[in-house]
């Protein structure tokens, strides 16, 4: 198991939204999907769009720049133009703290 790093409080992310955080030099998009938290790489693999600013529908986020779609649970790319997925991080909630395993 890697190191757990606190990245946010539960109140920082309303359901159906995301925020960008930086942990140990990694940019991460943190999502709240119905009270379950997911963390994937922040940067779209197509042209570098900020996934935390994308539209979230269910467990899919759409990059705001060119429309690539990713699964927030796994980081897998679902629709082009992104050539590949992004990293996925384990999220642990302890009380009001959201932590990401690095």
mmCIF file of N, CA, C and O in Angstrom:
data_model
loop_
_atom_site.group_PDB
_atom_site.id
_atom_site.type_symbol
_atom_site.label_atom_id
_atom_site.label_comp_id
_atom_site.label_asym_id
_atom_site.label_seq_id
_atom_site.Cartn_x
_atom_site.Cartn_y
_atom_site.Cartn_z
ATOM 1 N N UNK A 1 0.843 -1.185 0.000
ATOM 2 C CA UNK A 1 0.000 0.000 0.000
ATOM 3 C C UNK A 1 0.882 1.239 0.000
ATOM 4 O O UNK A 1 1.868 1.328 0.710
ATOM 5 N N UNK A 2 0.506 2.207 -0.834
ATOM 6 C CA UNK A 2 1.253 3.447 -0.905
ATOM 7 C C UNK A 2 0.888 4.386 0.232
ATOM 8 O O UNK A 2 0.088 4.052 1.110
ATOM 9 N N UNK A 3 1.446 5.551 0.178
ATOM 10 C CA UNK A 3 1.176 6.575 1.185
ATOM 11 C C UNK A 3 -0.177 7.239 0.922
ATOM 12 O O UNK A 3 -0.500 7.597 -0.204
ATOM 13 N N UNK A 4 -0.977 7.394 1.986
ATOM 14 C CA UNK A 4 -2.240 8.112 1.874
ATOM 15 C C UNK A 4 -1.981 9.592 2.116
ATOM 16 O O UNK A 4 -1.404 9.967 3.132
ATOM 17 N N UNK A 5 -2.431 10.420 1.177
ATOM 18 C CA UNK A 5 -2.211 11.859 1.255
ATOM 19 C C UNK A 5 -3.569 12.555 1.258
ATOM 20 O O UNK A 5 -4.389 12.330 0.359
ATOM 21 N N UNK A 6 -3.814 13.391 2.278
ATOM 22 C CA UNK A 6 -5.063 14.148 2.331
ATOM 23 C C UNK A 6 -5.060 15.166 1.199
ATOM 24 O O UNK A 6 -4.121 15.939 1.045
ATOM 25 N N UNK A 7 -6.150 15.174 0.407
ATOM 26 C CA UNK A 7 -6.223 16.090 -0.731
ATOM 27 C C UNK A 7 -7.372 17.081 -0.634
ATOM 28 O O UNK A 7 -7.371 18.105 -1.299
ATOM 29 N N UNK A 8 -8.395 16.758 0.189
ATOM 30 C CA UNK A 8 -9.563 17.641 0.285
ATOM 31 C C UNK A 8 -10.430 17.208 1.460
ATOM 32 O O UNK A 8 -10.225 16.136 2.035
ATOM 33 N N UNK A 9 -11.403 18.050 1.757
ATOM 34 C CA UNK A 9 -12.464 17.704 2.696
ATOM 35 C C UNK A 9 -13.698 17.342 1.883
ATOM 36 O O UNK A 9 -13.872 17.815 0.755
ATOM 37 N N UNK A 10 -14.568 16.520 2.448
ATOM 38 C CA UNK A 10 -15.781 16.120 1.734
ATOM 39 C C UNK A 10 -16.592 17.342 1.296
ATOM 40 O O UNK A 10 -17.161 17.346 0.209
ATOM 41 N N UNK A 11 -16.617 18.370 2.112
ATOM 42 C CA UNK A 11 -17.391 19.580 1.789
ATOM 43 C C UNK A 11 -16.817 20.349 0.597
ATOM 44 O O UNK A 11 -17.506 21.194 0.022
ATOM 45 N N UNK A 12 -15.581 20.049 0.196
ATOM 46 C CA UNK A 12 -14.949 20.755 -0.927
ATOM 47 C C UNK A 12 -15.510 20.349 -2.286
ATOM 48 O O UNK A 12 -15.295 21.047 -3.276
ATOM 49 N N UNK A 13 -16.206 19.197 -2.351
ATOM 50 C CA UNK A 13 -16.657 18.677 -3.637
ATOM 51 C C UNK A 13 -18.119 18.256 -3.516
ATOM 52 O O UNK A 13 -18.424 17.235 -2.914
ATOM 53 N N UNK A 14 -18.994 19.022 -4.118
ATOM 54 C CA UNK A 14 -20.415 18.671 -4.091
ATOM 55 C C UNK A 14 -20.660 17.504 -5.052
ATOM 56 O O UNK A 14 -19.913 17.329 -6.020
ATOM 57 N N UNK A 15 -21.694 16.689 -4.803
ATOM 58 C CA UNK A 15 -21.983 15.570 -5.701
ATOM 59 C C UNK A 15 -22.146 16.025 -7.151
ATOM 60 O O UNK A 15 -22.735 17.061 -7.433
ATOM 61 N N UNK A 16 -21.563 15.233 -8.063
ATOM 62 C CA UNK A 16 -21.649 15.536 -9.489
ATOM 63 C C UNK A 16 -20.616 16.529 -9.972
ATOM 64 O O UNK A 16 -20.694 17.007 -11.099
ATOM 65 N N UNK A 17 -19.630 16.833 -9.131
ATOM 66 C CA UNK A 17 -18.618 17.814 -9.530
ATOM 67 C C UNK A 17 -17.216 17.251 -9.313
ATOM 68 O O UNK A 17 -17.045 16.132 -8.862
ATOM 69 N N UNK A 18 -16.223 18.083 -9.641
ATOM 70 C CA UNK A 18 -14.825 17.681 -9.512
ATOM 71 C C UNK A 18 -13.981 18.893 -9.142
ATOM 72 O O UNK A 18 -14.384 20.032 -9.369
ATOM 73 N N UNK A 19 -12.820 18.618 -8.582
ATOM 74 C CA UNK A 19 -11.812 19.651 -8.342
ATOM 75 C C UNK A 19 -10.459 19.102 -8.786
ATOM 76 O O UNK A 19 -10.280 17.889 -8.888
ATOM 77 N N UNK A 20 -9.533 19.999 -9.047
ATOM 78 C CA UNK A 20 -8.163 19.608 -9.368
ATOM 79 C C UNK A 20 -7.318 19.772 -8.109
ATOM 80 O O UNK A 20 -7.461 20.750 -7.374
ATOM 81 N N UNK A 21 -6.464 18.781 -7.865
ATOM 82 C CA UNK A 21 -5.527 18.843 -6.752
ATOM 83 C C UNK A 21 -4.158 18.434 -7.277
ATOM 84 O O UNK A 21 -4.047 17.809 -8.344
ATOM 85 N N UNK A 22 -3.124 18.774 -6.533
ATOM 86 C CA UNK A 22 -1.780 18.343 -6.902
ATOM 87 C C UNK A 22 -1.184 17.601 -5.719
ATOM 88 O O UNK A 22 -1.210 18.094 -4.592
ATOM 89 N N UNK A 23 -0.700 16.395 -5.990
ATOM 90 C CA UNK A 23 -0.139 15.546 -4.956
ATOM 91 C C UNK A 23 1.210 15.028 -5.434
ATOM 92 O O UNK A 23 1.283 14.359 -6.476
ATOM 93 N N UNK A 24 2.249 15.365 -4.710
ATOM 94 C CA UNK A 24 3.594 14.888 -5.049
ATOM 95 C C UNK A 24 3.925 15.128 -6.515
ATOM 96 O O UNK A 24 4.451 14.263 -7.210
ATOM 97 N N UNK A 25 3.577 16.296 -7.016
ATOM 98 C CA UNK A 25 3.875 16.672 -8.386
ATOM 99 C C UNK A 25 2.908 16.117 -9.423
ATOM 100 O O UNK A 25 3.069 16.381 -10.607
ATOM 101 N N UNK A 26 1.911 15.351 -9.005
ATOM 102 C CA UNK A 26 0.928 14.787 -9.925
ATOM 103 C C UNK A 26 -0.360 15.614 -9.886
ATOM 104 O O UNK A 26 -0.898 15.866 -8.807
ATOM 105 N N UNK A 27 -0.853 16.016 -11.056
ATOM 106 C CA UNK A 27 -2.130 16.721 -11.134
ATOM 107 C C UNK A 27 -3.230 15.666 -11.207
ATOM 108 O O UNK A 27 -3.196 14.785 -12.068
ATOM 109 N N UNK A 28 -4.189 15.788 -10.283
ATOM 110 C CA UNK A 28 -5.248 14.785 -10.152
ATOM 111 C C UNK A 28 -6.603 15.470 -10.189
ATOM 112 O O UNK A 28 -6.790 16.527 -9.596
ATOM 113 N N UNK A 29 -7.550 14.852 -10.894
ATOM 114 C CA UNK A 29 -8.943 15.297 -10.884
ATOM 115 C C UNK A 29 -9.677 14.428 -9.872
ATOM 116 O O UNK A 29 -9.656 13.195 -9.969
ATOM 117 N N UNK A 30 -10.315 15.058 -8.894
ATOM 118 C CA UNK A 30 -11.031 14.358 -7.836
ATOM 119 C C UNK A 30 -12.525 14.576 -8.033
ATOM 120 O O UNK A 30 -12.980 15.719 -8.094
ATOM 121 N N UNK A 31 -13.284 13.489 -8.156
ATOM 122 C CA UNK A 31 -14.711 13.536 -8.475
ATOM 123 C C UNK A 31 -15.552 13.036 -7.310
ATOM 124 O O UNK A 31 -15.154 12.101 -6.610
ATOM 125 N N UNK A 32 -16.738 13.631 -7.136
ATOM 126 C CA UNK A 32 -17.746 13.148 -6.194
ATOM 127 C C UNK A 32 -18.935 12.687 -7.032
ATOM 128 O O UNK A 32 -19.646 13.500 -7.616
ATOM 129 N N UNK A 33 -19.134 11.387 -7.096
ATOM 130 C CA UNK A 33 -20.248 10.817 -7.854
ATOM 131 C C UNK A 33 -21.212 10.195 -6.839
ATOM 132 O O UNK A 33 -20.980 9.090 -6.352
ATOM 133 N N UNK A 34 -22.243 10.955 -6.484
ATOM 134 C CA UNK A 34 -23.240 10.458 -5.542
ATOM 135 C C UNK A 34 -22.678 10.088 -4.187
ATOM 136 O O UNK A 34 -23.144 9.140 -3.563
ATOM 137 N N UNK A 35 -21.656 10.804 -3.737
ATOM 138 C CA UNK A 35 -21.063 10.528 -2.439
ATOM 139 C C UNK A 35 -19.912 9.532 -2.468
ATOM 140 O O UNK A 35 -19.308 9.246 -1.442
ATOM 141 N N UNK A 36 -19.589 9.007 -3.638
ATOM 142 C CA UNK A 36 -18.422 8.140 -3.810
ATOM 143 C C UNK A 36 -17.365 8.959 -4.542
ATOM 144 O O UNK A 36 -17.670 9.645 -5.521
ATOM 145 N N UNK A 37 -16.139 8.880 -4.066
ATOM 146 C CA UNK A 37 -15.062 9.717 -4.596
ATOM 147 C C UNK A 37 -14.118 8.899 -5.468
ATOM 148 O O UNK A 37 -13.772 7.762 -5.139
ATOM 149 N N UNK A 38 -13.711 9.506 -6.587
ATOM 150 C CA UNK A 38 -12.792 8.883 -7.534
ATOM 151 C C UNK A 38 -11.699 9.883 -7.880
ATOM 152 O O UNK A 38 -11.942 11.094 -7.922
ATOM 153 N N UNK A 39 -10.518 9.355 -8.178
ATOM 154 C CA UNK A 39 -9.395 10.207 -8.566
ATOM 155 C C UNK A 39 -8.722 9.625 -9.803
ATOM 156 O O UNK A 39 -8.368 8.437 -9.826
ATOM 157 N N UNK A 40 -8.571 10.477 -10.818
ATOM 158 C CA UNK A 40 -7.869 10.084 -12.047
ATOM 159 C C UNK A 40 -6.920 11.220 -12.427
ATOM 160 O O UNK A 40 -7.000 12.321 -11.879
ATOM 161 N N UNK A 41 -6.049 10.954 -13.380
ATOM 162 C CA UNK A 41 -5.164 11.998 -13.878
ATOM 163 C C UNK A 41 -5.960 13.186 -14.389
ATOM 164 O O UNK A 41 -7.008 13.025 -15.005
ATOM 165 N N UNK A 42 -5.479 14.372 -14.113
ATOM 166 C CA UNK A 42 -6.171 15.613 -14.456
ATOM 167 C C UNK A 42 -6.085 15.973 -15.936
ATOM 168 O O UNK A 42 -6.951 16.637 -16.471
ATOM 169 N N UNK A 43 -5.047 15.500 -16.619
ATOM 170 C CA UNK A 43 -4.729 15.999 -17.950
ATOM 171 C C UNK A 43 -5.159 15.037 -19.050
ATOM 172 O O UNK A 43 -4.695 13.893 -19.112
ATOM 173 N N UNK A 44 -6.034 15.499 -19.937
ATOM 174 C CA UNK A 44 -6.493 14.699 -21.074
ATOM 175 C C UNK A 44 -5.296 14.310 -21.937
ATOM 176 O O UNK A 44 -4.404 15.132 -22.198
ATOM 177 N N UNK A 45 -5.291 13.068 -22.405
ATOM 178 C CA UNK A 45 -4.162 12.585 -23.214
ATOM 179 C C UNK A 45 -4.226 13.044 -24.664
ATOM 180 O O UNK A 45 -3.294 12.783 -25.430
ATOM 181 N N UNK A 46 -5.288 13.735 -25.047
ATOM 182 C CA UNK A 46 -5.381 14.244 -26.419
ATOM 183 C C UNK A 46 -4.575 15.516 -26.583
ATOM 184 O O UNK A 46 -3.585 15.547 -27.295
ATOM 185 N N UNK A 47 -4.994 16.592 -25.907
ATOM 186 C CA UNK A 47 -4.292 17.870 -26.027
ATOM 187 C C UNK A 47 -4.095 18.558 -24.680
ATOM 188 O O UNK A 47 -3.869 19.753 -24.616
ATOM 189 N N UNK A 48 -4.238 17.799 -23.584
ATOM 190 C CA UNK A 48 -3.915 18.358 -22.275
ATOM 191 C C UNK A 48 -5.030 19.113 -21.584
ATOM 192 O O UNK A 48 -4.768 19.890 -20.669
ATOM 193 N N UNK A 49 -6.274 18.903 -21.992
ATOM 194 C CA UNK A 49 -7.400 19.587 -21.358
ATOM 195 C C UNK A 49 -7.565 19.194 -19.898
ATOM 196 O O UNK A 49 -7.200 18.097 -19.490
ATOM 197 N N UNK A 50 -8.134 20.091 -19.082
ATOM 198 C CA UNK A 50 -8.313 19.847 -17.647
ATOM 199 C C UNK A 50 -9.590 19.031 -17.380
ATOM 200 O O UNK A 50 -10.696 19.549 -17.453
ATOM 201 N N UNK A 51 -9.439 17.773 -17.053
ATOM 202 C CA UNK A 51 -10.604 16.909 -16.870
ATOM 203 C C UNK A 51 -11.483 17.336 -15.698
ATOM 204 O O UNK A 51 -12.697 17.120 -15.732
ATOM 205 N N UNK A 52 -10.910 17.969 -14.691
ATOM 206 C CA UNK A 52 -11.719 18.424 -13.551
ATOM 207 C C UNK A 52 -12.717 19.506 -13.966
ATOM 208 O O UNK A 52 -13.685 19.756 -13.256
ATOM 209 N N UNK A 53 -12.495 20.122 -15.121
ATOM 210 C CA UNK A 53 -13.411 21.156 -15.612
ATOM 211 C C UNK A 53 -14.401 20.608 -16.638
ATOM 212 O O UNK A 53 -15.205 21.343 -17.199
ATOM 213 N N UNK A 54 -14.356 19.298 -16.860
ATOM 214 C CA UNK A 54 -15.243 18.675 -17.829
ATOM 215 C C UNK A 54 -16.644 18.450 -17.288
ATOM 216 O O UNK A 54 -16.912 18.616 -16.100
ATOM 217 N N UNK A 55 -17.523 18.053 -18.179
ATOM 218 C CA UNK A 55 -18.906 17.733 -17.826
ATOM 219 C C UNK A 55 -18.957 16.305 -17.301
ATOM 220 O O UNK A 55 -18.402 15.392 -17.921
ATOM 221 N N UNK A 56 -19.631 16.124 -16.164
ATOM 222 C CA UNK A 56 -19.756 14.801 -15.562
ATOM 223 C C UNK A 56 -21.185 14.295 -15.742
ATOM 224 O O UNK A 56 -22.139 14.984 -15.391
ATOM 225 N N UNK A 57 -21.303 13.101 -16.327
ATOM 226 C CA UNK A 57 -22.598 12.435 -16.473
ATOM 227 C C UNK A 57 -22.423 11.007 -16.000
ATOM 228 O O UNK A 57 -21.674 10.242 -16.625
ATOM 229 N N UNK A 58 -23.081 10.657 -14.908
ATOM 230 C CA UNK A 58 -22.874 9.331 -14.330
ATOM 231 C C UNK A 58 -21.428 9.199 -13.902
ATOM 232 O O UNK A 58 -20.923 10.029 -13.145
ATOM 233 N N UNK A 59 -20.748 8.186 -14.415
ATOM 234 C CA UNK A 59 -19.331 7.995 -14.090
ATOM 235 C C UNK A 59 -18.424 8.349 -15.269
ATOM 236 O O UNK A 59 -17.284 7.897 -15.348
ATOM 237 N N UNK A 60 -18.939 9.175 -16.176
ATOM 238 C CA UNK A 60 -18.168 9.602 -17.347
ATOM 239 C C UNK A 60 -17.896 11.099 -17.270
ATOM 240 O O UNK A 60 -18.795 11.883 -16.987
ATOM 241 N N UNK A 61 -16.636 11.476 -17.529
ATOM 242 C CA UNK A 61 -16.296 12.888 -17.644
ATOM 243 C C UNK A 61 -15.894 13.160 -19.087
ATOM 244 O O UNK A 61 -15.193 12.358 -19.713
ATOM 245 N N UNK A 62 -16.379 14.284 -19.612
ATOM 246 C CA UNK A 62 -16.058 14.696 -20.973
ATOM 247 C C UNK A 62 -15.088 15.860 -20.912
ATOM 248 O O UNK A 62 -15.367 16.874 -20.266
ATOM 249 N N UNK A 63 -13.956 15.716 -21.584
ATOM 250 C CA UNK A 63 -12.956 16.781 -21.604
ATOM 251 C C UNK A 63 -13.578 18.043 -22.203
ATOM 252 O O UNK A 63 -14.204 17.986 -23.272
ATOM 253 N N UNK A 64 -13.374 19.193 -21.551
ATOM 254 C CA UNK A 64 -13.983 20.424 -22.047
ATOM 255 C C UNK A 64 -13.351 20.956 -23.335
ATOM 256 O O UNK A 64 -13.940 21.806 -23.990
ATOM 257 N N UNK A 65 -12.198 20.482 -23.712
ATOM 258 C CA UNK A 65 -11.537 21.025 -24.891
ATOM 259 C C UNK A 65 -11.996 20.372 -26.190
ATOM 260 O O UNK A 65 -12.321 21.062 -27.143
ATOM 261 N N UNK A 66 -11.970 19.046 -26.272
ATOM 262 C CA UNK A 66 -12.269 18.385 -27.542
ATOM 263 C C UNK A 66 -13.212 17.194 -27.421
ATOM 264 O O UNK A 66 -13.386 16.446 -28.385
ATOM 265 N N UNK A 67 -13.802 16.989 -26.245
ATOM 266 C CA UNK A 67 -14.859 16.005 -26.101
ATOM 267 C C UNK A 67 -14.471 14.563 -25.843
ATOM 268 O O UNK A 67 -15.330 13.687 -25.871
ATOM 269 N N UNK A 68 -13.190 14.293 -25.573
ATOM 270 C CA UNK A 68 -12.819 12.919 -25.217
ATOM 271 C C UNK A 68 -13.528 12.547 -23.918
ATOM 272 O O UNK A 68 -13.740 13.391 -23.048
ATOM 273 N N UNK A 69 -13.900 11.274 -23.800
ATOM 274 C CA UNK A 69 -14.622 10.827 -22.604
ATOM 275 C C UNK A 69 -13.808 9.785 -21.854
ATOM 276 O O UNK A 69 -13.186 8.911 -22.463
ATOM 277 N N UNK A 70 -13.865 9.902 -20.512
ATOM 278 C CA UNK A 70 -13.135 8.994 -19.631
ATOM 279 C C UNK A 70 -14.060 8.440 -18.566
ATOM 280 O O UNK A 70 -14.979 9.120 -18.111
ATOM 281 N N UNK A 71 -13.760 7.233 -18.109
ATOM 282 C CA UNK A 71 -14.451 6.636 -16.978
ATOM 283 C C UNK A 71 -13.737 7.123 -15.710
ATOM 284 O O UNK A 71 -12.537 6.862 -15.542
ATOM 285 N N UNK A 72 -14.451 7.834 -14.831
ATOM 286 C CA UNK A 72 -13.810 8.379 -13.630
ATOM 287 C C UNK A 72 -13.436 7.282 -12.637
ATOM 288 O O UNK A 72 -12.620 7.516 -11.745
ATOM 289 N N UNK A 73 -13.993 6.082 -12.786
ATOM 290 C CA UNK A 73 -13.671 4.987 -11.870
ATOM 291 C C UNK A 73 -12.327 4.342 -12.192
ATOM 292 O O UNK A 73 -11.651 3.834 -11.300
ATOM 293 N N UNK A 74 -11.941 4.364 -13.476
ATOM 294 C CA UNK A 74 -10.753 3.627 -13.906
ATOM 295 C C UNK A 74 -9.720 4.479 -14.646
ATOM 296 O O UNK A 74 -8.570 4.059 -14.786
ATOM 297 N N UNK A 75 -10.146 5.633 -15.168
ATOM 298 C CA UNK A 75 -9.268 6.447 -16.006
ATOM 299 C C UNK A 75 -9.242 5.998 -17.448
ATOM 300 O O UNK A 75 -8.566 6.604 -18.288
ATOM 301 N N UNK A 76 -9.980 4.933 -17.792
ATOM 302 C CA UNK A 76 -10.005 4.430 -19.172
ATOM 303 C C UNK A 76 -10.655 5.450 -20.100
ATOM 304 O O UNK A 76 -11.641 6.091 -19.741
ATOM 305 N N UNK A 77 -10.111 5.570 -21.300
ATOM 306 C CA UNK A 77 -10.723 6.428 -22.305
ATOM 307 C C UNK A 77 -11.905 5.673 -22.911
ATOM 308 O O UNK A 77 -11.819 4.480 -23.199
ATOM 309 N N UNK A 78 -13.036 6.354 -23.055
ATOM 310 C CA UNK A 78 -14.253 5.746 -23.584
ATOM 311 C C UNK A 78 -14.551 6.195 -25.006
ATOM 312 O O UNK A 78 -15.150 5.449 -25.773
ATOM 313 N N UNK A 79 -14.184 7.427 -25.333
ATOM 314 C CA UNK A 79 -14.420 7.976 -26.670
ATOM 315 C C UNK A 79 -13.243 8.842 -27.083
ATOM 316 O O UNK A 79 -12.696 9.571 -26.262
ATOM 317 N N UNK A 80 -12.855 8.782 -28.384
ATOM 318 C CA UNK A 80 -11.793 9.637 -28.891
ATOM 319 C C UNK A 80 -12.205 11.112 -28.831
ATOM 320 O O UNK A 80 -13.377 11.387 -28.588
ATOM 321 N N UNK A 81 -11.270 11.995 -29.017
ATOM 322 C CA UNK A 81 -10.004 11.777 -29.698
ATOM 323 C C UNK A 81 -8.832 11.383 -28.796
ATOM 324 O O UNK A 81 -7.717 11.251 -29.288
ATOM 325 N N UNK A 82 -9.024 11.179 -27.519
ATOM 326 C CA UNK A 82 -7.902 10.789 -26.651
ATOM 327 C C UNK A 82 -7.353 9.428 -27.077
ATOM 328 O O UNK A 82 -8.117 8.493 -27.296
ATOM 329 N N UNK A 83 -6.019 9.307 -27.191
ATOM 330 C CA UNK A 83 -5.429 8.056 -27.654
ATOM 331 C C UNK A 83 -5.318 6.984 -26.570
ATOM 332 O O UNK A 83 -5.164 5.808 -26.876
ATOM 333 N N UNK A 84 -5.369 7.386 -25.293
ATOM 334 C CA UNK A 84 -5.221 6.425 -24.199
ATOM 335 C C UNK A 84 -5.837 7.013 -22.929
ATOM 336 O O UNK A 84 -6.135 8.197 -22.858
ATOM 337 N N UNK A 85 -5.994 6.171 -21.934
ATOM 338 C CA UNK A 85 -6.561 6.594 -20.664
ATOM 339 C C UNK A 85 -5.569 7.376 -19.813
ATOM 340 O O UNK A 85 -4.442 7.650 -20.234
ATOM 341 N N UNK A 86 -6.018 7.721 -18.629
ATOM 342 C CA UNK A 86 -5.185 8.424 -17.648
ATOM 343 C C UNK A 86 -5.068 7.537 -16.414
ATOM 344 O O UNK A 86 -5.810 6.573 -16.252
ATOM 345 N N UNK A 87 -4.133 7.882 -15.535
ATOM 346 C CA UNK A 87 -3.945 7.111 -14.312
ATOM 347 C C UNK A 87 -5.163 7.183 -13.402
ATOM 348 O O UNK A 87 -5.943 8.131 -13.450
ATOM 349 N N UNK A 88 -5.305 6.170 -12.581
ATOM 350 C CA UNK A 88 -6.389 6.101 -11.605
ATOM 351 C C UNK A 88 -5.764 5.905 -10.234
ATOM 352 O O UNK A 88 -4.760 5.193 -10.094
ATOM 353 N N UNK A 89 -6.340 6.530 -9.221
ATOM 354 C CA UNK A 89 -5.797 6.485 -7.874
ATOM 355 C C UNK A 89 -6.848 5.994 -6.891
ATOM 356 O O UNK A 89 -8.023 6.366 -6.999
ATOM 357 N N UNK A 90 -6.427 5.197 -5.937
ATOM 358 C CA UNK A 90 -7.327 4.727 -4.888
ATOM 359 C C UNK A 90 -7.649 5.886 -3.957
ATOM 360 O O UNK A 90 -6.764 6.637 -3.549
ATOM 361 N N UNK A 91 -8.951 6.027 -3.630
ATOM 362 C CA UNK A 91 -9.413 7.095 -2.747
ATOM 363 C C UNK A 91 -9.951 6.470 -1.459
ATOM 364 O O UNK A 91 -10.714 5.500 -1.503
ATOM 365 N N UNK A 92 -9.548 7.035 -0.332
ATOM 366 C CA UNK A 92 -10.009 6.599 0.985
ATOM 367 C C UNK A 92 -10.630 7.810 1.674
ATOM 368 O O UNK A 92 -10.054 8.904 1.654
ATOM 369 N N UNK A 93 -11.808 7.623 2.280
ATOM 370 C CA UNK A 93 -12.448 8.684 3.046
ATOM 371 C C UNK A 93 -12.355 8.310 4.527
ATOM 372 O O UNK A 93 -12.769 7.221 4.921
ATOM 373 N N UNK A 94 -11.776 9.206 5.300
ATOM 374 C CA UNK A 94 -11.650 9.015 6.748
ATOM 375 C C UNK A 94 -12.300 10.221 7.411
ATOM 376 O O UNK A 94 -11.743 11.328 7.363
ATOM 377 N N UNK A 95 -13.463 10.015 7.992
ATOM 378 C CA UNK A 95 -14.191 11.133 8.580
ATOM 379 C C UNK A 95 -14.572 12.117 7.490
ATOM 380 O O UNK A 95 -15.240 11.744 6.529
ATOM 381 N N UNK A 96 -14.108 13.357 7.602
ATOM 382 C CA UNK A 96 -14.369 14.372 6.588
ATOM 383 C C UNK A 96 -13.214 14.525 5.601
ATOM 384 O O UNK A 96 -13.310 15.351 4.687
ATOM 385 N N UNK A 97 -12.152 13.767 5.784
ATOM 386 C CA UNK A 97 -10.971 13.888 4.934
ATOM 387 C C UNK A 97 -11.029 12.925 3.748
ATOM 388 O O UNK A 97 -11.367 11.746 3.921
ATOM 389 N N UNK A 98 -10.655 13.435 2.586
ATOM 390 C CA UNK A 98 -10.501 12.611 1.402
ATOM 391 C C UNK A 98 -9.007 12.441 1.167
ATOM 392 O O UNK A 98 -8.272 13.432 1.065
ATOM 393 N N UNK A 99 -8.582 11.182 1.063
ATOM 394 C CA UNK A 99 -7.166 10.888 0.874
ATOM 395 C C UNK A 99 -6.986 10.059 -0.387
ATOM 396 O O UNK A 99 -7.858 9.267 -0.757
ATOM 397 N N UNK A 100 -5.843 10.268 -1.044
ATOM 398 C CA UNK A 100 -5.502 9.538 -2.252
ATOM 399 C C UNK A 100 -4.245 8.732 -1.966
ATOM 400 O O UNK A 100 -3.308 9.230 -1.341
ATOM 401 N N UNK A 101 -4.241 7.488 -2.420
ATOM 402 C CA UNK A 101 -3.071 6.644 -2.249
ATOM 403 C C UNK A 101 -2.078 6.939 -3.362
ATOM 404 O O UNK A 101 -2.400 6.856 -4.538
ATOM 405 N N UNK A 102 -0.874 7.272 -2.969
ATOM 406 C CA UNK A 102 0.193 7.597 -3.925
ATOM 407 C C UNK A 102 1.305 6.558 -3.847
ATOM 408 O O UNK A 102 1.594 6.037 -2.846
#
